[in-house]
PDB file of C-alpha atoms and ligand atoms in Angstrom:
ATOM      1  CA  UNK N  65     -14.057  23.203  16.348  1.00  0.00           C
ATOM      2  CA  UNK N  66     -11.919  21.853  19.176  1.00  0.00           C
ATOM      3  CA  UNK N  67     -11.247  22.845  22.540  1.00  0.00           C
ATOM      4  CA  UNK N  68      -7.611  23.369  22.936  1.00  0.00           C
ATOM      5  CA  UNK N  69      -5.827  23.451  26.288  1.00  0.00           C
ATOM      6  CA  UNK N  70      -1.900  25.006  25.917  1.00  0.00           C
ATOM      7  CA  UNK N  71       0.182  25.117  29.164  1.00  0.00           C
ATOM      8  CA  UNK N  72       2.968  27.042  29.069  1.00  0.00           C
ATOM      9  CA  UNK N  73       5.462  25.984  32.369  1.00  0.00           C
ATOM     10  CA  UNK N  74       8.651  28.139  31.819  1.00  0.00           C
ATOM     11  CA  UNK N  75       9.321  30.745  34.892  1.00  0.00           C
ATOM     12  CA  UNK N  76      11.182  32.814  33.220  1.00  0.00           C
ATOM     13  CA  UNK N  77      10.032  36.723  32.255  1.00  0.00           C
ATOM     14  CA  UNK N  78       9.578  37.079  28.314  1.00  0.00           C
ATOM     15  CA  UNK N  79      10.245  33.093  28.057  1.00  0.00           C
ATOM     16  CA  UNK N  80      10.816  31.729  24.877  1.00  0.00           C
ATOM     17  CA  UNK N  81       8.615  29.007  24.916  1.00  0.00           C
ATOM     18  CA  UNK N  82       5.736  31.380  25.890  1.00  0.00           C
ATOM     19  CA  UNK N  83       6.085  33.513  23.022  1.00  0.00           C
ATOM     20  CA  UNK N  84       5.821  30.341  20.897  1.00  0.00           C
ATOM     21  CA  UNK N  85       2.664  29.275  22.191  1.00  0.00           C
ATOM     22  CA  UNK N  86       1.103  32.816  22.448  1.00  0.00           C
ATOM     23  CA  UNK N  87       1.519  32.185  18.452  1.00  0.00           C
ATOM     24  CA  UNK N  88       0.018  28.738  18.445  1.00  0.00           C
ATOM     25  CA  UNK N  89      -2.932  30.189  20.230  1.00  0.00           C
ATOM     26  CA  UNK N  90      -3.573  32.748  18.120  1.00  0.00           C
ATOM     27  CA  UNK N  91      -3.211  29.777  15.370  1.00  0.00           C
ATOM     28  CA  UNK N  92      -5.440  27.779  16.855  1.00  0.00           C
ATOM     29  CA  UNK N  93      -7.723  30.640  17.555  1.00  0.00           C
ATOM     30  CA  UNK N  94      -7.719  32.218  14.270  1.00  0.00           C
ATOM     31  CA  UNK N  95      -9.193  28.840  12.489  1.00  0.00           C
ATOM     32  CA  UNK N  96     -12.209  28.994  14.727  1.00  0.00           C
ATOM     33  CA  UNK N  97     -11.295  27.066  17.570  1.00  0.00           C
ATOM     34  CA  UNK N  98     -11.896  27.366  21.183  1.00  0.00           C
ATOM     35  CA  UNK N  99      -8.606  27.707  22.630  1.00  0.00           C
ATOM     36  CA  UNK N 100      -6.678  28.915  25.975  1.00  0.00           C
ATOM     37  CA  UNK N 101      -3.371  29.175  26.959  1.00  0.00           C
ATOM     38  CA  UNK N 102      -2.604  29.376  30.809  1.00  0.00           C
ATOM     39  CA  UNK N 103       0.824  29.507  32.719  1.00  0.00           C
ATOM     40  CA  UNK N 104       2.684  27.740  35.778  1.00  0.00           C
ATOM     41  CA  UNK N 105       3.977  31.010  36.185  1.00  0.00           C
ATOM     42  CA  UNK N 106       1.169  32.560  38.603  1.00  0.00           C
ATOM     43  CA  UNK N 107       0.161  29.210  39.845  1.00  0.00           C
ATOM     44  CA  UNK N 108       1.086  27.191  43.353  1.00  0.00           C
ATOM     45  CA  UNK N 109       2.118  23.740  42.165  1.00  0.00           C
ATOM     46  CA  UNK N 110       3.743  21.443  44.463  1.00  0.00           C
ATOM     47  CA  UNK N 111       4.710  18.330  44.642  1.00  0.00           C
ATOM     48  CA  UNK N 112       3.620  15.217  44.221  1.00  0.00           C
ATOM     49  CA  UNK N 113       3.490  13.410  47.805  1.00  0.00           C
ATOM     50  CA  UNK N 114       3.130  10.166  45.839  1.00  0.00           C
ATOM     51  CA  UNK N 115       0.107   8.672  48.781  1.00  0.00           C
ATOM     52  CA  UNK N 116      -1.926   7.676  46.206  1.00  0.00           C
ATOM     53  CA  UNK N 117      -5.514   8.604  47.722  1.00  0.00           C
ATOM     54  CA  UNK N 118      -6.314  10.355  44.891  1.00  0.00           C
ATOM     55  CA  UNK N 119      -6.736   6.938  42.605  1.00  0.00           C
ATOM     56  CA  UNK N 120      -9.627   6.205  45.620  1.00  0.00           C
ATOM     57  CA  UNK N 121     -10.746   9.969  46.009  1.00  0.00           C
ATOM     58  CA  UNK N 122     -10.305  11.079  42.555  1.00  0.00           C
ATOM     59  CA  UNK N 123      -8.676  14.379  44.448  1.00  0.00           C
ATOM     60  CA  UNK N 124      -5.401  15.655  45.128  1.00  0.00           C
ATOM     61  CA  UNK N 125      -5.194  15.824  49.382  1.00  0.00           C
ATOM     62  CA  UNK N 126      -2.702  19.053  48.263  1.00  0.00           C
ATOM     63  CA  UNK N 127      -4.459  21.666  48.452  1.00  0.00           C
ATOM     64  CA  UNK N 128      -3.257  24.672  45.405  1.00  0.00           C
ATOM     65  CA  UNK N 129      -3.337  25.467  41.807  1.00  0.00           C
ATOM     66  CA  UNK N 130      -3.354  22.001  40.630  1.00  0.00           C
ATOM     67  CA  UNK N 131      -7.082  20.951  41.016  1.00  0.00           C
ATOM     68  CA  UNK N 132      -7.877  24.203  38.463  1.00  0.00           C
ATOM     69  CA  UNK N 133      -5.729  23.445  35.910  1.00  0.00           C
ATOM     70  CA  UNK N 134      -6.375  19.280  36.411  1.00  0.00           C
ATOM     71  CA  UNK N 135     -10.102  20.156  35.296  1.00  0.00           C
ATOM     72  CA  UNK N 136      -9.241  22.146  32.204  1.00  0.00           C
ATOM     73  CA  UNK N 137      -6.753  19.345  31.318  1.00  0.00           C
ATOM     74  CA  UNK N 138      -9.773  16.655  31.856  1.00  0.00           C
ATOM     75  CA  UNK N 139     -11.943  18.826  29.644  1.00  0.00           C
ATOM     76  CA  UNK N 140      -9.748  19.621  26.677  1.00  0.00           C
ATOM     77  CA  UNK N 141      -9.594  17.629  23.254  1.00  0.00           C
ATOM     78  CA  UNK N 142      -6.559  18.403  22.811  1.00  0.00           C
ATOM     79  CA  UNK N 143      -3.415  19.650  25.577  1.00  0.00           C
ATOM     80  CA  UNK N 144      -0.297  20.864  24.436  1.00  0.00           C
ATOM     81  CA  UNK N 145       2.137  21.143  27.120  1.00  0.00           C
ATOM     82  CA  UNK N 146       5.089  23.454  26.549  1.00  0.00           C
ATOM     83  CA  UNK N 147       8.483  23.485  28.092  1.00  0.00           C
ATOM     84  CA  UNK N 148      11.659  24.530  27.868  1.00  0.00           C
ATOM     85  CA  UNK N 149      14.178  22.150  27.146  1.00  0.00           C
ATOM     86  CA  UNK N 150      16.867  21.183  30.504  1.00  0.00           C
ATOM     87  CA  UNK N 151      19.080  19.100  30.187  1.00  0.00           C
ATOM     88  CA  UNK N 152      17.902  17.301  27.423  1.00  0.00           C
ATOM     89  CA  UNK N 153      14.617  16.815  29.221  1.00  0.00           C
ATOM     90  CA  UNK N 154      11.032  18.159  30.071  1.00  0.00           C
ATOM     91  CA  UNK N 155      11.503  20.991  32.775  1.00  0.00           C
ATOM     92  CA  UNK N 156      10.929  19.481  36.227  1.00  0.00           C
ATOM     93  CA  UNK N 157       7.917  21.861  36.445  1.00  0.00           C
ATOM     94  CA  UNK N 158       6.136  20.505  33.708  1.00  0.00           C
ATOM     95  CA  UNK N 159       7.368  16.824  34.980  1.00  0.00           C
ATOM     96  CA  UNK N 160       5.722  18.213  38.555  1.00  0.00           C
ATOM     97  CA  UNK N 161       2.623  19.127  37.271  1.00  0.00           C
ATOM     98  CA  UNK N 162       2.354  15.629  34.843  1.00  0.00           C
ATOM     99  CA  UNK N 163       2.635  14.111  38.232  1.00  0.00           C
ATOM    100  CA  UNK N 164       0.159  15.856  39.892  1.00  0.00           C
ATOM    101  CA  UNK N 165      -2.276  15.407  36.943  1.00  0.00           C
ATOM    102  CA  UNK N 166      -2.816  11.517  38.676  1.00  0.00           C
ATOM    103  CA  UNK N 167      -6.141  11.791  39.990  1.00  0.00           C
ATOM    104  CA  UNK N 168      -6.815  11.862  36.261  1.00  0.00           C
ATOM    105  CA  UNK N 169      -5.635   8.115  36.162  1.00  0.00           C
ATOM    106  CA  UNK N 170      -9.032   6.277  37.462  1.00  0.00           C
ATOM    107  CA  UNK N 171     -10.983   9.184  35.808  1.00  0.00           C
ATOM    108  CA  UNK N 172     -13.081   9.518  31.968  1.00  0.00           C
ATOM    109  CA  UNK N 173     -11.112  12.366  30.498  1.00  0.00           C
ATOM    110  CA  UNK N 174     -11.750  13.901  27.053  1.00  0.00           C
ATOM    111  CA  UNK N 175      -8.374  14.661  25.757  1.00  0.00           C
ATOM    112  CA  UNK N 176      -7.216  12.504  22.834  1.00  0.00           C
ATOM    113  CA  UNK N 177      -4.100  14.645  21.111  1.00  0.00           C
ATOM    114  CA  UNK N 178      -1.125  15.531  22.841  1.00  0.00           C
ATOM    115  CA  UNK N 179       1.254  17.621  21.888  1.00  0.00           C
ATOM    116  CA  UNK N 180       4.536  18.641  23.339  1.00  0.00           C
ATOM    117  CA  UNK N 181       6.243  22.496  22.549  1.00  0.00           C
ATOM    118  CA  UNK N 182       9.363  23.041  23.370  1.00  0.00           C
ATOM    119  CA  UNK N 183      12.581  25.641  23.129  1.00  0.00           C
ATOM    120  CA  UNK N 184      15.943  25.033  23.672  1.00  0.00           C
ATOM    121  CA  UNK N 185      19.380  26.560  22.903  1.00  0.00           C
ATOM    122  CA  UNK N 186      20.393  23.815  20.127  1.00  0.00           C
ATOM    123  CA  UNK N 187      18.876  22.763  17.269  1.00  0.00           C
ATOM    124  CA  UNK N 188      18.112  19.499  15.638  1.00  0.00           C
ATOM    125  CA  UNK N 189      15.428  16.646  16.321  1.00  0.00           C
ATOM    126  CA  UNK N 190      17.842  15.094  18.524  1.00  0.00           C
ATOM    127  CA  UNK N 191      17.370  17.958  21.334  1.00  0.00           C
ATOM    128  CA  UNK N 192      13.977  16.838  22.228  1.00  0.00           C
ATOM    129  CA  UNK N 193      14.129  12.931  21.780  1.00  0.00           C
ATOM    130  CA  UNK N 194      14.147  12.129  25.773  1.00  0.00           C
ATOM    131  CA  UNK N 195      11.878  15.152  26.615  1.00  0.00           C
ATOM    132  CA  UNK N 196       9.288  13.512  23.909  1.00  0.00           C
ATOM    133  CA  UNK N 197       9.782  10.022  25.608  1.00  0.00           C
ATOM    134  CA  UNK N 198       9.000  11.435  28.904  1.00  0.00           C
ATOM    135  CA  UNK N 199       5.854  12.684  27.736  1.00  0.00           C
ATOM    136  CA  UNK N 200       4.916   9.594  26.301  1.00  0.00           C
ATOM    137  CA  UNK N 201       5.517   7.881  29.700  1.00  0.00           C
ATOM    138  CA  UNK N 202       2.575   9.632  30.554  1.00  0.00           C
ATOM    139  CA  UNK N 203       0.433   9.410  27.402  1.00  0.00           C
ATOM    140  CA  UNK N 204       0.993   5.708  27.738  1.00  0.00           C
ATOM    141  CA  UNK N 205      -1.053   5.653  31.317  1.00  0.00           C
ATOM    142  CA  UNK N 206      -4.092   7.370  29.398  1.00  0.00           C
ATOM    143  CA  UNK N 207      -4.912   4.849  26.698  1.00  0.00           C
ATOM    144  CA  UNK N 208      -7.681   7.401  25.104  1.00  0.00           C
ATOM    145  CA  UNK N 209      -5.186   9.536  24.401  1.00  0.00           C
ATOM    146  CA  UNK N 210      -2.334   9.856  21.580  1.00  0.00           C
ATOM    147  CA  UNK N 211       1.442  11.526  20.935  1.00  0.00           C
ATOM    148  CA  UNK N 212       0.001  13.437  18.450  1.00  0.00           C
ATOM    149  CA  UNK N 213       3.629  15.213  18.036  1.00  0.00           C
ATOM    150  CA  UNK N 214       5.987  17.786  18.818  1.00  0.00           C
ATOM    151  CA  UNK N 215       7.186  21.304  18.228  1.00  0.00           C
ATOM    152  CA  UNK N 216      10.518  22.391  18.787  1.00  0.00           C
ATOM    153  CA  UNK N 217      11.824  26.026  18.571  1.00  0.00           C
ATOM    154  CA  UNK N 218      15.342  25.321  18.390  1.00  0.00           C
ATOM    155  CA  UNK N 219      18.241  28.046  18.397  1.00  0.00           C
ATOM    156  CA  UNK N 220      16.822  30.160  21.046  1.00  0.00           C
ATOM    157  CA  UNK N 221      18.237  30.675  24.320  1.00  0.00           C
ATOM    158  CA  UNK N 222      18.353  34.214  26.092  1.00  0.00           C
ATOM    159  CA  UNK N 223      15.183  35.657  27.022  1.00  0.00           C
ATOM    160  CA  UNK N 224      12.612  37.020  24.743  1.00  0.00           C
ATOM    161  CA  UNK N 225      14.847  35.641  21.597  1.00  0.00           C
ATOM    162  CA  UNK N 226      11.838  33.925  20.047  1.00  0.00           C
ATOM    163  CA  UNK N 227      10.327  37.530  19.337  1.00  0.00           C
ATOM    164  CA  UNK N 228      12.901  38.630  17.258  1.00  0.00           C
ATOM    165  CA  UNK N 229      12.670  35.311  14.906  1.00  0.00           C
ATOM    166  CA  UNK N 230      10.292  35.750  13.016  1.00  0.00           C
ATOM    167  CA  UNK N 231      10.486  32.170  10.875  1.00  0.00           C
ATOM    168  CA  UNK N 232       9.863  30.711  14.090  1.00  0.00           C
ATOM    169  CA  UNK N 233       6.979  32.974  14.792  1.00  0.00           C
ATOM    170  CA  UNK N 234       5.010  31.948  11.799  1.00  0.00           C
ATOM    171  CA  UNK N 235       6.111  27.969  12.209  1.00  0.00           C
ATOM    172  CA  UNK N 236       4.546  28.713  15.753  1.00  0.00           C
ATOM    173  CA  UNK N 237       1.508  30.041  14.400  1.00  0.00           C
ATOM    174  CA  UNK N 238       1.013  27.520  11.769  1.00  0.00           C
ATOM    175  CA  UNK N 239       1.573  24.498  14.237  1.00  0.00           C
ATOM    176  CA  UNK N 240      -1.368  25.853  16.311  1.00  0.00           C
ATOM    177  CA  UNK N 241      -3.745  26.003  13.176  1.00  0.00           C
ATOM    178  CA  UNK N 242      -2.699  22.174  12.783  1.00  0.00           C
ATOM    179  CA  UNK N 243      -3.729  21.154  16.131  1.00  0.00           C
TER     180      UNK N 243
HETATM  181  C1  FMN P 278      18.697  24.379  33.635  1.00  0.00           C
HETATM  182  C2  FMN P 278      18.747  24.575  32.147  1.00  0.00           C
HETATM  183  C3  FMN P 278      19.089  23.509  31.336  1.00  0.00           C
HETATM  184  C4  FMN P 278      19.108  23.666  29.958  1.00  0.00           C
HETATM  185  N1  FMN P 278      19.423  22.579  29.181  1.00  0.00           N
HETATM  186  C5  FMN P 278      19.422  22.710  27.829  1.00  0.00           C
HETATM  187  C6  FMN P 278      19.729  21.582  27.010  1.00  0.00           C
HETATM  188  O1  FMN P 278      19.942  20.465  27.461  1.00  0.00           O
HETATM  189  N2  FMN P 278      19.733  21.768  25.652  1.00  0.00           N
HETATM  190  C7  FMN P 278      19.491  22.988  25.089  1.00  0.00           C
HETATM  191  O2  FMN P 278      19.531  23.091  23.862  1.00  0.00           O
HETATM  192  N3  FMN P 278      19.172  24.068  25.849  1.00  0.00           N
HETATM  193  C8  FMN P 278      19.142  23.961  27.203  1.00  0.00           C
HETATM  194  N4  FMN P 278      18.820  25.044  27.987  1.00  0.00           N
HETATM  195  C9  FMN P 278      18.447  26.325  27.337  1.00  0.00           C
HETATM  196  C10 FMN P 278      16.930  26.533  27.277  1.00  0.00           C
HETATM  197  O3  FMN P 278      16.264  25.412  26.744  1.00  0.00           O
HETATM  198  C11 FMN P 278      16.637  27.763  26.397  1.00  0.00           C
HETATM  199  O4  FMN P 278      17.191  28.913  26.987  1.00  0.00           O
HETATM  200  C12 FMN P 278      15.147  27.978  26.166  1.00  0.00           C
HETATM  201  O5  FMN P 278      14.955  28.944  25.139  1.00  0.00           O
HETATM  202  C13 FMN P 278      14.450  28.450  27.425  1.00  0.00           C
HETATM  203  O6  FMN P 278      13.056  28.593  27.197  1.00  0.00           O
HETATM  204  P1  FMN P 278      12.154  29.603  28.071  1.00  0.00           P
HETATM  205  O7  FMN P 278      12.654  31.004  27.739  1.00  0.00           O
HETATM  206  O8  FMN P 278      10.782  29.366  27.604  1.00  0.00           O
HETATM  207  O9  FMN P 278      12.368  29.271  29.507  1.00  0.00           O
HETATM  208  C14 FMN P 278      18.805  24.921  29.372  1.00  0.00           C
HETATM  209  C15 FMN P 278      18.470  25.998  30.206  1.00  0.00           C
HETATM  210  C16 FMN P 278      18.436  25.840  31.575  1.00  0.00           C
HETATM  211  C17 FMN P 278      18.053  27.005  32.459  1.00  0.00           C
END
């Protein structure tokens, strides 16, 4: 059994990538392991002031959402962080909150795979290349941890599309029972 961590950061109402991961939880869930999927969407998250007191303090001097979802992330096996694809790239929230995840840095952390999920209008492996290489900018500064791979609903792009595919549903589901 292993404790999975999935972070959904789209804003948007009946967002694609969201419905994706509800299936990868359920996935994840339905093979007996402990799993949880939270959202940006309710959360406070700003930005990074870059001071860099929090590799000294181990704490973020911003006070919000962040130090919640920084302990979950510390305490997971496993994270999977979703996004929707923009402009070729992770979505600045989810770059925001990578960011903000630095008091991890001088920390022991238990998370070994990550994972990236993503949706975008286009298809094709090619769509997610430089949104997977930003992620692994980060994986790179946590040498416990892996790129343990990616998952890409392609061909979605209005809101609450993902519900009505159902091939993507089930690929959904089935990537969260192979976490
Ligand atoms: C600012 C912005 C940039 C986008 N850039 C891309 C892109 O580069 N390639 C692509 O295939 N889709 C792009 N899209 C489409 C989204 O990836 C697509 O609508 C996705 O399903 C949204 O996921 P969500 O519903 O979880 O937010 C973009 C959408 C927005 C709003």
């Amino acid at each position: 059994m292993k404790n999975i961590l999935i972070i959904s950061t789209s804003m948007r109402n009946k967002s694609n990538s969201e419905i994706l991961a509800q299936q990868a939880l359920q996935g994840a869930l339905a093979i007996g392991n402990n799993a949880e999927l939270i959202t940006m969407k309710d959360k406070d998250i700003r930005f990074c002031k870059g001071c860099l007191a929090c590799q000294k303090t181990m704490k973020c001097v911003i006070k919000d959402d962040v130090s919640e979802i920084l302990e979950k992330v510390k305490a997971a096996d496993t994270v999977v962080f979703v996004t929707p694809i923009y402009y070729y790239e992770l979505s600045g929230q989810l770059k925001t909150l990578l960011d903000r995840l630095n008091p991890l840095y001088p920390q022991e952390y238990s998370f070994r795979d990550i994972y990236l999920m993503t949706t975008s209008a286009e298809e094709g492996d090619e769509v997610v290349e430089t949104a997977v290489g930003g992620l692994k900018g980060w994986i790179a500064c946590f040498e416990k941890a892996r790129f343990a791979g990616v998952f890409n609903g392609g061909g979605v792009n209005d809101a609450n599309e993902a519900s009505k595919r159902e091939e993507l549903l089930k690929a959904a589901r089935e990537f969260g029972k192979s976490l």
